GROMACS .gro file of N, CA, C and O in nm:
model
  360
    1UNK      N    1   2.508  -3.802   0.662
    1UNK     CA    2   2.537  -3.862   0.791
    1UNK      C    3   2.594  -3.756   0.884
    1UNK      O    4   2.672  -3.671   0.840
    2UNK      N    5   2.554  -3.761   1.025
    2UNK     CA    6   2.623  -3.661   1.129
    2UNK      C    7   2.793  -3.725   1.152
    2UNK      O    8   2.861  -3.826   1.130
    3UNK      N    9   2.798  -3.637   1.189
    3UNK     CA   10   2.910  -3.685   1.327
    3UNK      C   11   2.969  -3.582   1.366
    3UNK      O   12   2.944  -3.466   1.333
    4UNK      N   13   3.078  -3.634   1.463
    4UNK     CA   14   3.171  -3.542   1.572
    4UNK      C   15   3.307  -3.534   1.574
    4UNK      O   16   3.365  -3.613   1.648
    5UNK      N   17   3.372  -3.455   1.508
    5UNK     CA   18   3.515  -3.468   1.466
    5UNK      C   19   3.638  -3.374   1.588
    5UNK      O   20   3.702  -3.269   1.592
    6UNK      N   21   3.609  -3.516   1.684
    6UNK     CA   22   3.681  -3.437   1.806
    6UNK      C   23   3.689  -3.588   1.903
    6UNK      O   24   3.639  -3.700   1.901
    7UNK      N   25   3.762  -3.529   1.965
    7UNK     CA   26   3.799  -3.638   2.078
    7UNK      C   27   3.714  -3.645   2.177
    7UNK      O   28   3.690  -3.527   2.204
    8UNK      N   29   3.656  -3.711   2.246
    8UNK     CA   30   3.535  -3.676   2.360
    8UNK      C   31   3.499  -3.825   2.410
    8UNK      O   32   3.510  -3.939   2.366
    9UNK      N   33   3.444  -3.755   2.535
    9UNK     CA   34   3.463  -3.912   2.601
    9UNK      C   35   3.315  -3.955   2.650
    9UNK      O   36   3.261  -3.877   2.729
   10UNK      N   37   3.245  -4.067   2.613
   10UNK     CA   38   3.099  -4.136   2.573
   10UNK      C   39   3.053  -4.212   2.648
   10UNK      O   40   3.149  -4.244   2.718
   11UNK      N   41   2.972  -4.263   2.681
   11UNK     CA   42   2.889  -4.343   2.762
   11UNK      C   43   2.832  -4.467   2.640
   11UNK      O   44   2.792  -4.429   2.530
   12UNK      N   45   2.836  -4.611   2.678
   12UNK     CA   46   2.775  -4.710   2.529
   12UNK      C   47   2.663  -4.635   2.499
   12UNK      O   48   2.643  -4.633   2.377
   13UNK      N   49   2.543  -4.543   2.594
   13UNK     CA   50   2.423  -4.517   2.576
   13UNK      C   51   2.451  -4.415   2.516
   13UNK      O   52   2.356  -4.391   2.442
   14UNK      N   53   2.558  -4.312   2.501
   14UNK     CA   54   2.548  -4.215   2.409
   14UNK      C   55   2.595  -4.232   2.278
   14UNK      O   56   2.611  -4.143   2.194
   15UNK      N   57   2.616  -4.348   2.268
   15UNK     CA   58   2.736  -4.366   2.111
   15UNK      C   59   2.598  -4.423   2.092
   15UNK      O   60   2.542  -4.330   2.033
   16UNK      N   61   2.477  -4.551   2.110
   16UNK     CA   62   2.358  -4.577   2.059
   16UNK      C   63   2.242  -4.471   2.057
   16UNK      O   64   2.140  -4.474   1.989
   17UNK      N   65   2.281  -4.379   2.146
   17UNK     CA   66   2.189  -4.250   2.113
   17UNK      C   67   2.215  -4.134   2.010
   17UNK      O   68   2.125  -4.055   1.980
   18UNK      N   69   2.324  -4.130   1.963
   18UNK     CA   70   2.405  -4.054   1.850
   18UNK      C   71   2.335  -4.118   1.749
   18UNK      O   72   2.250  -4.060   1.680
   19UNK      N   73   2.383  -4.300   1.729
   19UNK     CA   74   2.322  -4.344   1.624
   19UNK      C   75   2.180  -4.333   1.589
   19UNK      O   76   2.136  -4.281   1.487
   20UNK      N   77   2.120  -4.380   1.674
   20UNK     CA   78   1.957  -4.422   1.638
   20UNK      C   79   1.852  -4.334   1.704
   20UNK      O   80   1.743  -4.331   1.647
   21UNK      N   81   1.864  -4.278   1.788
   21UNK     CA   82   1.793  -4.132   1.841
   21UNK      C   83   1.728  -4.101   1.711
   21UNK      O   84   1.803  -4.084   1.615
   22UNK      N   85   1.593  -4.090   1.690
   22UNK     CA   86   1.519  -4.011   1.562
   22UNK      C   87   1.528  -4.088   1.456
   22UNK      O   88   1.515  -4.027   1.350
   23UNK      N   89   1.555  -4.249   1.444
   23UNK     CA   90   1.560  -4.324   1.323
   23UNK      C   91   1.447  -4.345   1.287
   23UNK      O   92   1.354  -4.353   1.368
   24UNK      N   93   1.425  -4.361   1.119
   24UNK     CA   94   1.324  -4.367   1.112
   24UNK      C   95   1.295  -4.516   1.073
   24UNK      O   96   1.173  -4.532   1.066
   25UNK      N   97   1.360  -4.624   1.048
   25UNK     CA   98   1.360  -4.770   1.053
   25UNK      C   99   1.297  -4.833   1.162
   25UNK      O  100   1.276  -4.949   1.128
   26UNK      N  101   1.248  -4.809   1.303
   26UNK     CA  102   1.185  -4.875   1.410
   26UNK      C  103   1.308  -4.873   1.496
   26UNK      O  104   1.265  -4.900   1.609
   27UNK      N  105   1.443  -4.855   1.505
   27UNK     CA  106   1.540  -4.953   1.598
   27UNK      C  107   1.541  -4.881   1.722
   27UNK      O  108   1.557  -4.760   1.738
   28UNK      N  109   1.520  -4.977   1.816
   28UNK     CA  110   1.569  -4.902   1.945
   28UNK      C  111   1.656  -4.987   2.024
   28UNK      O  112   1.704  -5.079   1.957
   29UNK      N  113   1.700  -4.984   2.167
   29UNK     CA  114   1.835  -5.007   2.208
   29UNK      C  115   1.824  -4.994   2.330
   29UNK      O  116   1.752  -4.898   2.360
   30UNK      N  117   1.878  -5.069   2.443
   30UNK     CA  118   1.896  -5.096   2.550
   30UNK      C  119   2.002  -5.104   2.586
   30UNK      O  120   2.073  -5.140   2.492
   31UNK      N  121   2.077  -5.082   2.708
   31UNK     CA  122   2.218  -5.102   2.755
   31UNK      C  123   2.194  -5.173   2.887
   31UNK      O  124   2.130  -5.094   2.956
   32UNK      N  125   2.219  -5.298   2.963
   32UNK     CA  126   2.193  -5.333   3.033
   32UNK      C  127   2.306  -5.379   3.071
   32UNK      O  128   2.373  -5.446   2.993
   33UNK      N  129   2.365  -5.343   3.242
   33UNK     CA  130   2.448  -5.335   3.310
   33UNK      C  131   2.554  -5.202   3.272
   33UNK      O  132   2.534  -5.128   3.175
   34UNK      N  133   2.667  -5.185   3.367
   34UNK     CA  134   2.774  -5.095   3.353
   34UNK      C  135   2.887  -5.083   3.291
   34UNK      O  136   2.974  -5.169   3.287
   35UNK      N  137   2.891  -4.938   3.225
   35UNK     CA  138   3.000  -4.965   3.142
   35UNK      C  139   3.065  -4.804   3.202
   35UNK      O  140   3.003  -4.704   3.240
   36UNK      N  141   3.241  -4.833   3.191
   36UNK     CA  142   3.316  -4.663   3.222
   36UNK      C  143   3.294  -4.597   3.113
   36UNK      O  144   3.276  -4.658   3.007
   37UNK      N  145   3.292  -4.452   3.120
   37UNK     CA  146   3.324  -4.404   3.009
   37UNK      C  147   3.453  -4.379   2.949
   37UNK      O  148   3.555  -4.356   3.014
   38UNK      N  149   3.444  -4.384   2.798
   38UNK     CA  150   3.556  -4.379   2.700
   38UNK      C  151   3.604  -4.255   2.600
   38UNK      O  152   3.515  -4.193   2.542
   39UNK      N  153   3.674  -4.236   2.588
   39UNK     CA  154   3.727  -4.150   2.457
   39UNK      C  155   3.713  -4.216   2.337
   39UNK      O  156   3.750  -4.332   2.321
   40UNK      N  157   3.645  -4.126   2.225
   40UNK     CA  158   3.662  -4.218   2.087
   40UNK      C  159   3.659  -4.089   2.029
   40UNK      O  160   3.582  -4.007   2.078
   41UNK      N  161   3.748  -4.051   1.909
   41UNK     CA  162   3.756  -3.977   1.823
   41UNK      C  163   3.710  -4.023   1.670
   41UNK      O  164   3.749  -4.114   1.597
   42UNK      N  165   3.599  -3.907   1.652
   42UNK     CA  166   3.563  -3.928   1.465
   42UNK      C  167   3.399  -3.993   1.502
   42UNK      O  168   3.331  -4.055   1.421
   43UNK      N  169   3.365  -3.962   1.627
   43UNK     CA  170   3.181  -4.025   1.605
   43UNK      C  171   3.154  -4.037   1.487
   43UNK      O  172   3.247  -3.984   1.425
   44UNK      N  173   3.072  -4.081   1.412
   44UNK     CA  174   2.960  -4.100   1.302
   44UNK      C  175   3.047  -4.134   1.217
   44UNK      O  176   3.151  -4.198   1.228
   45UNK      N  177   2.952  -4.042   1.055
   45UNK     CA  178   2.961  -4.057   0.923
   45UNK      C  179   3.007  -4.249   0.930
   45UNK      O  180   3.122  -4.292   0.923
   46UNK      N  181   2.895  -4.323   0.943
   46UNK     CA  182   2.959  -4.455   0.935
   46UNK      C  183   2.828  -4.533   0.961
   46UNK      O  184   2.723  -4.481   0.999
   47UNK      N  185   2.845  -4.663   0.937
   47UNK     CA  186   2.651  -4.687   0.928
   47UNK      C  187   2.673  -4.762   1.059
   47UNK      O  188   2.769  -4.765   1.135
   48UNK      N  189   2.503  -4.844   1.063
   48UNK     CA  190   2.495  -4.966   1.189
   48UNK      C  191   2.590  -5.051   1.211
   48UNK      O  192   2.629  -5.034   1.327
   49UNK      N  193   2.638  -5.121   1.168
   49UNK     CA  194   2.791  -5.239   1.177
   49UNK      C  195   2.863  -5.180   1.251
   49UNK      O  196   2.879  -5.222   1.366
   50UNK      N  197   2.933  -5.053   1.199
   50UNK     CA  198   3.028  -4.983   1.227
   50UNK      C  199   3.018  -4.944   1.317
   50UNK      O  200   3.122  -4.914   1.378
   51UNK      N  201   2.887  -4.921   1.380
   51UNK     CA  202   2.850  -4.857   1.514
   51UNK      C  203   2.872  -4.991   1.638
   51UNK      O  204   2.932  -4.971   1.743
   52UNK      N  205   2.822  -5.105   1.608
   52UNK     CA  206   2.834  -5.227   1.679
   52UNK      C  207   3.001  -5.223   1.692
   52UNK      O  208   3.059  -5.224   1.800
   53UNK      N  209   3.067  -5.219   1.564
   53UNK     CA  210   3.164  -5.288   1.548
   53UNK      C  211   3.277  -5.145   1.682
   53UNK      O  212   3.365  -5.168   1.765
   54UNK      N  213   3.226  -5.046   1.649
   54UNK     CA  214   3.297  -4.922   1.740
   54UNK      C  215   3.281  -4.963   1.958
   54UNK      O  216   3.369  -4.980   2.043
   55UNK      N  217   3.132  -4.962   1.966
   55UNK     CA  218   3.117  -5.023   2.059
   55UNK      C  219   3.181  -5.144   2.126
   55UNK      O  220   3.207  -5.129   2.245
   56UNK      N  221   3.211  -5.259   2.073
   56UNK     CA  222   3.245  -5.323   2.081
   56UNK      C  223   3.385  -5.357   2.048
   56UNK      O  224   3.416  -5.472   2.079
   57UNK      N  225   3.495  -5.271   1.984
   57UNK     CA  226   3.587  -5.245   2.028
   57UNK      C  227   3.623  -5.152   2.124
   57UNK      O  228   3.728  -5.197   2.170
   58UNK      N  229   3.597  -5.050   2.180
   58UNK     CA  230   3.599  -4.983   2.261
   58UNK      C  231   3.547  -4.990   2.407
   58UNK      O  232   3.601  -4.920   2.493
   59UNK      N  233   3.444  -5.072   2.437
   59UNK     CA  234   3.421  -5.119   2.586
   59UNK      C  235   3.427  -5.290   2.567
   59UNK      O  236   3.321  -5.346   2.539
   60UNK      N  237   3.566  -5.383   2.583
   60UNK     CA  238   3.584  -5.499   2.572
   60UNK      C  239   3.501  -5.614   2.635
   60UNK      O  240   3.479  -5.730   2.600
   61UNK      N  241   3.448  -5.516   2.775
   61UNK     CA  242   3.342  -5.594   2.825
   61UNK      C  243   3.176  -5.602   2.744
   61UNK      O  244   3.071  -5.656   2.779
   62UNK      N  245   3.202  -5.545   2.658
   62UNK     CA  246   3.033  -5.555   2.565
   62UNK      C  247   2.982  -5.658   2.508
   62UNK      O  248   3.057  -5.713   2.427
   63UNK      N  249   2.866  -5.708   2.524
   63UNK     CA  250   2.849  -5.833   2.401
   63UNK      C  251   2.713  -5.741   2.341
   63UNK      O  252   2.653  -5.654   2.404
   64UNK      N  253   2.690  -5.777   2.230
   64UNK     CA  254   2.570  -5.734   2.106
   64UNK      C  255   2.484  -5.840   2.117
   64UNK      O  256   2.513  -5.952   2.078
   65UNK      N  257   2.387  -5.813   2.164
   65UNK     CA  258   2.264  -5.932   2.166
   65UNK      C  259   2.154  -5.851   2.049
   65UNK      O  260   2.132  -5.742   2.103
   66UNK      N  261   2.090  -5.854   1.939
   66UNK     CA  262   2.030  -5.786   1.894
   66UNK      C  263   1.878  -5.881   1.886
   66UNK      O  264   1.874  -5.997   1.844
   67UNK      N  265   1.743  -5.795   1.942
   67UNK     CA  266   1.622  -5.880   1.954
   67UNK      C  267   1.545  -5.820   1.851
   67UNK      O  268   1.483  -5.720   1.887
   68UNK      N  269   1.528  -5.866   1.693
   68UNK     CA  270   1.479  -5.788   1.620
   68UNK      C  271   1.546  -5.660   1.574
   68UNK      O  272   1.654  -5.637   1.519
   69UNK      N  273   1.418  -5.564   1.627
   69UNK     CA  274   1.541  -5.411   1.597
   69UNK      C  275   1.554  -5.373   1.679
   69UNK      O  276   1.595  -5.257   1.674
   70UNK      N  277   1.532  -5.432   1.814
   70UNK     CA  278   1.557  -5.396   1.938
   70UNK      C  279   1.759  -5.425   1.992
   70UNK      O  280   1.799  -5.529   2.044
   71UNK      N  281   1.845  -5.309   1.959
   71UNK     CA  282   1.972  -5.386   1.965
   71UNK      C  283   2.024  -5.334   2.139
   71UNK      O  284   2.046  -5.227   2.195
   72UNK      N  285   2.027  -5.495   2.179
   72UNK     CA  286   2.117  -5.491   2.350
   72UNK      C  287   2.244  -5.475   2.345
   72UNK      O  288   2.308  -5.552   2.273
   73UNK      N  289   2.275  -5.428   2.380
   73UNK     CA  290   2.445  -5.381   2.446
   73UNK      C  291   2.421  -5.467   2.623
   73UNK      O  292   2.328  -5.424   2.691
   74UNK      N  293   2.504  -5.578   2.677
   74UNK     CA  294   2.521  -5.603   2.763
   74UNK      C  295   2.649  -5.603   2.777
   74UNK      O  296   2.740  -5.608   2.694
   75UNK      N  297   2.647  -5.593   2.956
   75UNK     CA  298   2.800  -5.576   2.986
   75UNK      C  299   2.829  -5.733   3.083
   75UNK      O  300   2.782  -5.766   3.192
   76UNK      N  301   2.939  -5.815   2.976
   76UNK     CA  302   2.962  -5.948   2.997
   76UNK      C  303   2.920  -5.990   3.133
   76UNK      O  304   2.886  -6.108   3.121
   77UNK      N  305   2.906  -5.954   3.249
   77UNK     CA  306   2.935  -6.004   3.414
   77UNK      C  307   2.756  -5.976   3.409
   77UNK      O  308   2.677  -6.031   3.485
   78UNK      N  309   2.718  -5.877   3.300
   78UNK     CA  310   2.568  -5.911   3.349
   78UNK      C  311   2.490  -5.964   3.270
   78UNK      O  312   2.375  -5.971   3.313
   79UNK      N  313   2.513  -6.016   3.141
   79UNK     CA  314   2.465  -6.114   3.028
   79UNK      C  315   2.481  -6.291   3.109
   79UNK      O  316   2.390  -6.375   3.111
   80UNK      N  317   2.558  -6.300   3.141
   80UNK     CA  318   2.601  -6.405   3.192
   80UNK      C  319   2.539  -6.434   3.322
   80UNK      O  320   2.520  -6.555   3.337
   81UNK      N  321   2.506  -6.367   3.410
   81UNK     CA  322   2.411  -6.364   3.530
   81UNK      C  323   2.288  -6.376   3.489
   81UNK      O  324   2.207  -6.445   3.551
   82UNK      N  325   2.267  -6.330   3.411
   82UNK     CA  326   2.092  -6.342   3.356
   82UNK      C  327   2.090  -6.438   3.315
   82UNK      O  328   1.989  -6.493   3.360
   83UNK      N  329   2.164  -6.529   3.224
   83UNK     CA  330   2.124  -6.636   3.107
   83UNK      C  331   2.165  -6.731   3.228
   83UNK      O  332   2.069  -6.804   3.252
   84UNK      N  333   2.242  -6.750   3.290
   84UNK     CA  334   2.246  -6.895   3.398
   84UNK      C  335   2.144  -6.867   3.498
   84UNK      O  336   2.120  -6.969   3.563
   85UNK      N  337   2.046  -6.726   3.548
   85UNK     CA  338   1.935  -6.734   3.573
   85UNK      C  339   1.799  -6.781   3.573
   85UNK      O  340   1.713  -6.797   3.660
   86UNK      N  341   1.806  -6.802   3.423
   86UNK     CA  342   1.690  -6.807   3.324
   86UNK      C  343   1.693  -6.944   3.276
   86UNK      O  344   1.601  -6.995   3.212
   87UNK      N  345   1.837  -7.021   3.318
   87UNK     CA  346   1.869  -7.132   3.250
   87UNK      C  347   1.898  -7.160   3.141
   87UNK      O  348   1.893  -7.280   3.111
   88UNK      N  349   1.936  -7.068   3.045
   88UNK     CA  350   2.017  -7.059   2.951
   88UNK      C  351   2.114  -7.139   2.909
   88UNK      O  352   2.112  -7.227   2.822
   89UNK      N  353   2.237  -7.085   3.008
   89UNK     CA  354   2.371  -7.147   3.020
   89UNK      C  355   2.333  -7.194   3.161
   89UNK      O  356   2.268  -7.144   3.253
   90UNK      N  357   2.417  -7.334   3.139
   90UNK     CA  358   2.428  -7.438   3.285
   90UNK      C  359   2.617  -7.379   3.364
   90UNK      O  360   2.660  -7.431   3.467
   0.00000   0.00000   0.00000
């Protein structure tokens, strides 16, 4: 397993591009809406979960929608605009 044993500060699209960039399982990944960037120390050595589970402690506004192996990262104010769009949520 890679990783980055340093403090450095990430974009959600670069912590899912660290992970799955060059996988060979099919998964790919979308980030839809805005997120700030963050500091996280110790990237990698850690599997998929861990990667959700990192994301998602670290930008509080995130929800994990996963479509298949297609995994969404939305940012709450724009998950929520879409699905009462679409008629989802009333």
């Amino acid at each position: 397993m890679k990783s980055i044993a340093a403090k450095k500060t990430y974009t959600v699209n670069d912590v899912l591009a660290f992970y799955l960039d060059g996988n060979k399982n099919g998964f790919s990944y979308q980030v839809i809406g805005n997120f700030d960037k963050q500091q996280i120390t110790d990237l990698g050595n850690t599997n998929g979960k861990d990667m959700i589970s990192k994301i998602l402690s670290t930008w509080e506004n995130a929800i994990f929608y996963p479509d298949n192996r297609n995994i969404r990262i939305y940012n709450k104010k724009d998950f929520y605009q879409i699905k009462v769009k679409i008629g989802l949520l009333a």
